[in-house]
């Protein structure tokens, strides 16, 4: 052993002018290496190693997750390998998912399970967030909910307590927070006019894209149809820039979300953060805050309590109502897909508030009275999403009509208001998705 080391040292020395050693025989080093390998059965170890490596990477067939629109398990690994790795952040995002340069085809050896992601859902104790958390946990991901319970409730996520894949952090998103995660769904923000007008300045600043930049996670912003303001284009396409009053009582929300979109895109362009933007249209379903002042929750609670349905203004203003399971599906497709957006996520079925009141009467109480009240300031006259882009690029469209979704919300509200109904809220959402 000692002599070999000394000999290699000689090989490495540069040739000097004063001394020209006899050149090595060309095959000498090869035969030396062969003799070394044969001694003490080292060759056997090398061959066994090569055989094992070949077995794992070549002989065992690999499974490839296929992009399959309208399936419930979203094929994150495959969809992400479709777009080029151009930036450091894209690399780090893909690297986290285990699909970096070491495995350029995105193939997972058979028998190895898809690695669960670590995902933050801000506002995850709220209405939409808690349904999203259910889907992510069911898919096998680890979810960290960050919520200050301003409008959300622990009850919405309590069924995950004790699950090692679930964590809940009471935290206000206006304060910094550093978490090592793969994806961030940013929902934290009061969504009903009553709540967002309560602390308008806070409404504007409730976003924290910095987190995504620090850890290289993909960041999805839940923006809103309110960015179109009182729209002059109908239905609204994503290319429409909107008609928003910058100094009105709704501006903290409308302009706050517009600013959030701007910041999100600036981080994307300037700091190469991976981002996605969803523009959500009016959404309803189980777990909505009962007294949040939104029209669907107001009408349902009023009809159940035998109170008059309060129609603001003349009731001819329109909205398009989307069931929450459709929205969650759209958000997940957007996050896993290859397009930044913005994407309208809403149900194009358009109703005046008087028509909505009629559907509520049909569903709950045909004798429910309607009471007209003065309308609120800057109330948009009409709203209906053009979802062509989401259909084409995400393969997404809503499946649950208002007449089908409303009864599912009613059973949840009945249970929470009177405590007399057996059916739980988590089962109602699944029924709608499968129907
Ligand atoms: P929600 O009020 O039920 O949920 C919001 C959640 O965020 C709550 O759990 C609340 O406690 C939490 N939160 C609010 N401010 C926070 C803060 N500063 N720090 C930490 N947590 C905070 O509302 P939602 O209907 O579930 O809406 C979720 C998201 O979707 C919001 O960003 C909203 O703007 C957007 N959106 C919803 C609709 C809709 O019709 N539901 C429409 C358009 C956009
Ligand atoms: N609205 C109503 N009665 C209510 C609550 C709201 O007629 O009890 C109207 C409101 O004026 C608006 C529409 O319903 O035109 C939707 O209001 P919501 O607050 O649900 O959503 P947003 O205005 O944010 O779309």
Coordinates of N, CA and C in Angstrom, one line a residue, residues 191-271:
X191 N -63.2 38.7 3.9 CA -63.8 38.7 2.5 C -65.1 39.4 2.4
X192 N -65.8 39.5 3.5 CA -67.2 40.1 3.4 C -67.1 41.6 3.6
X193 N -67.9 42.4 2.9 CA -67.8 43.8 3.1 C -67.9 44.3 4.5
X194 N -68.7 43.7 5.3 CA -68.9 44.1 6.7 C -67.5 43.9 7.4
X195 N -66.8 42.8 7.2 CA -65.6 42.6 7.9 C -64.4 43.4 7.3
X196 N -64.4 43.5 6.0 CA -63.2 44.2 5.4 C -63.3 45.7 5.7
X197 N -64.5 46.2 5.9 CA -64.6 47.7 6.1 C -64.3 48.0 7.6
X198 N -64.3 46.9 8.5 CA -64.1 47.1 9.9 C -62.7 47.7 10.2
X199 N -61.6 47.2 9.5 CA -60.3 47.7 9.7 C -59.6 47.8 8.3
X200 N -60.0 48.9 7.6 CA -59.7 49.0 6.2 C -58.2 49.0 5.9
X201 N -57.4 49.7 6.8 CA -56.0 49.7 6.6 C -55.3 48.4 6.7
X202 N -55.8 47.6 7.6 CA -55.3 46.2 7.8 C -55.7 45.3 6.6
X203 N -56.9 45.6 6.1 CA -57.3 44.8 4.9 C -56.3 45.0 3.8
X204 N -55.8 46.2 3.6 CA -54.9 46.5 2.5 C -53.6 45.8 2.6
X205 N -53.1 45.7 3.8 CA -51.8 45.1 4.0 C -51.7 43.7 4.3
X206 N -52.8 43.0 4.2 CA -52.8 41.6 4.6 C -52.3 40.6 3.5
X207 N -51.0 40.8 3.2 CA -50.4 39.8 2.3 C -48.9 39.8 2.6
X208 N -48.2 38.7 2.3 CA -46.8 38.6 2.6 C -46.0 37.7 1.6
X209 N -45.9 38.3 0.4 CA -45.2 37.6 -0.6 C -43.7 37.3 -0.3
X210 N -43.2 38.1 0.7 CA -41.8 38.0 1.1 C -41.5 36.6 1.4
X211 N -42.4 35.9 2.1 CA -42.2 34.5 2.5 C -41.8 33.6 1.3
X212 N -42.5 33.8 0.2 CA -42.2 33.0 -1.0 C -40.8 33.3 -1.5
X213 N -40.4 34.5 -1.5 CA -39.1 34.9 -2.0 C -38.0 34.3 -1.1
X214 N -38.2 34.3 0.2 CA -37.2 33.8 1.1 C -37.0 32.3 0.9
X215 N -38.1 31.5 0.7 CA -37.9 30.1 0.8 C -38.1 29.4 -0.6
X216 N -38.3 30.2 -1.6 CA -38.5 29.7 -3.0 C -39.7 28.9 -3.2
X217 N -40.8 29.1 -2.4 CA -42.0 28.4 -2.6 C -42.9 29.0 -3.7
X218 N -43.8 28.3 -4.2 CA -44.8 28.8 -5.2 C -45.9 29.5 -4.4
X219 N -46.3 30.7 -4.8 CA -47.2 31.5 -4.1 C -48.5 31.7 -4.9
X220 N -49.6 31.4 -4.3 CA -50.9 31.6 -5.0 C -51.7 32.7 -4.2
X221 N -52.0 33.8 -4.9 CA -52.8 34.8 -4.4 C -54.3 34.6 -4.7
X222 N -55.1 34.7 -3.6 CA -56.6 34.6 -3.9 C -57.0 36.1 -4.1
X223 N -57.1 36.5 -5.3 CA -57.6 37.9 -5.6 C -59.1 37.7 -5.8
X224 N -59.7 38.7 -6.4 CA -61.2 38.8 -6.3 C -61.8 39.4 -7.6
X225 N -63.0 39.1 -7.9 CA -63.7 39.8 -9.0 C -63.9 41.3 -8.7
X226 N -63.7 41.7 -7.4 CA -63.8 43.1 -7.1 C -62.7 43.9 -7.8
X227 N -61.7 43.3 -8.3 CA -60.7 44.1 -9.0 C -61.3 44.7 -10.3
X228 N -62.5 44.2 -10.7 CA -63.2 44.8 -11.9 C -64.1 46.0 -11.4
X229 N -64.2 46.1 -10.1 CA -65.1 47.2 -9.6 C -66.5 47.1 -10.1
X230 N -67.1 48.3 -10.5 CA -68.4 48.3 -11.1 C -68.2 48.2 -12.6
X231 N -68.2 47.0 -13.1 CA -67.5 46.8 -14.5 C -68.3 47.4 -15.6
X232 N -67.6 47.9 -16.6 CA -68.2 48.4 -17.8 C -68.2 47.4 -18.9
X233 N -67.5 46.2 -18.6 CA -67.5 45.1 -19.6 C -68.3 44.0 -19.0
X234 N -69.1 43.3 -19.8 CA -69.9 42.2 -19.2 C -70.0 41.1 -20.2
X235 N -69.7 39.8 -19.9 CA -69.1 39.4 -18.7 C -67.6 39.8 -18.6
X236 N -67.0 39.6 -17.5 CA -65.7 40.2 -17.3 C -64.6 39.1 -17.7
X237 N -63.7 39.6 -18.6 CA -62.5 38.8 -19.0 C -61.3 39.3 -18.1
X238 N -60.3 38.4 -18.1 CA -59.2 38.7 -17.3 C -58.4 39.9 -17.9
X239 N -58.6 40.2 -19.1 CA -57.9 41.3 -19.8 C -58.5 42.7 -19.4
X240 N -59.7 42.7 -18.8 CA -60.4 43.9 -18.5 C -59.7 44.5 -17.2
X241 N -59.4 45.9 -17.3 CA -58.7 46.5 -16.2 C -59.5 47.0 -15.1
X242 N -60.8 47.0 -15.3 CA -61.7 47.3 -14.2 C -62.1 48.8 -14.1
X243 N -63.1 49.1 -13.3 CA -63.6 50.4 -13.0 C -63.8 50.6 -11.5
X244 N -62.7 50.9 -10.9 CA -62.8 50.9 -9.4 C -62.6 52.3 -8.9
X245 N -63.5 52.6 -7.9 CA -63.4 53.9 -7.1 C -62.2 53.8 -6.2
X246 N -61.1 54.6 -6.3 CA -59.9 54.4 -5.5 C -60.1 55.0 -4.1
X247 N -61.2 55.8 -3.8 CA -61.3 56.4 -2.5 C -62.6 56.1 -1.8
X248 N -63.3 55.1 -2.3 CA -64.6 54.7 -1.7 C -64.5 53.8 -0.5
X249 N -65.6 53.4 0.1 CA -65.6 52.6 1.3 C -65.2 51.1 0.9
X250 N -65.4 50.7 -0.3 CA -65.0 49.4 -0.7 C -63.5 49.3 -1.2
X251 N -62.9 50.5 -1.3 CA -61.6 50.6 -1.9 C -60.5 49.8 -1.2
X252 N -60.6 49.7 0.2 CA -59.6 49.0 1.0 C -59.5 47.6 0.4
X253 N -60.6 47.0 0.1 CA -60.6 45.6 -0.4 C -60.3 45.6 -1.9
X254 N -61.0 46.4 -2.7 CA -60.7 46.3 -4.2 C -59.3 46.7 -4.5
X255 N -58.9 47.9 -4.0 CA -57.6 48.4 -4.3 C -56.5 47.6 -3.6
X256 N -56.9 47.1 -2.4 CA -55.9 46.2 -1.7 C -55.6 45.0 -2.5
X257 N -56.6 44.4 -3.1 CA -56.4 43.2 -3.9 C -55.7 43.5 -5.2
X258 N -56.0 44.7 -5.7 CA -55.3 45.1 -7.0 C -53.8 45.3 -6.6
X259 N -53.5 46.0 -5.5 CA -52.1 46.1 -5.1 C -51.5 44.8 -4.8
X260 N -52.2 43.9 -4.2 CA -51.6 42.6 -4.0 C -51.3 41.9 -5.3
X261 N -52.1 42.0 -6.3 CA -51.8 41.5 -7.6 C -50.6 42.1 -8.2
X262 N -50.5 43.5 -8.1 CA -49.3 44.2 -8.6 C -48.1 43.7 -7.9
X263 N -48.1 43.6 -6.6 CA -46.9 43.1 -5.8 C -46.5 41.7 -6.2
X264 N -47.5 40.9 -6.4 CA -47.3 39.5 -6.7 C -46.6 39.4 -8.1
X265 N -47.1 40.2 -9.0 CA -46.4 40.2 -10.4 C -45.0 40.8 -10.3
X266 N -44.9 41.9 -9.5 CA -43.5 42.5 -9.4 C -42.5 41.5 -8.8
X267 N -42.9 40.8 -7.8 CA -42.0 39.7 -7.2 C -41.7 38.7 -8.3
X268 N -42.7 38.4 -9.1 CA -42.5 37.4 -10.1 C -41.5 37.9 -11.2
X269 N -41.7 39.1 -11.6 CA -40.8 39.6 -12.7 C -39.5 40.0 -12.1
X270 N -39.5 40.6 -10.9 CA -38.2 41.2 -10.4 C -37.4 40.2 -9.6
X271 N -38.1 39.4 -8.8 CA -37.4 38.4 -7.9 C -37.6 37.0 -8.4

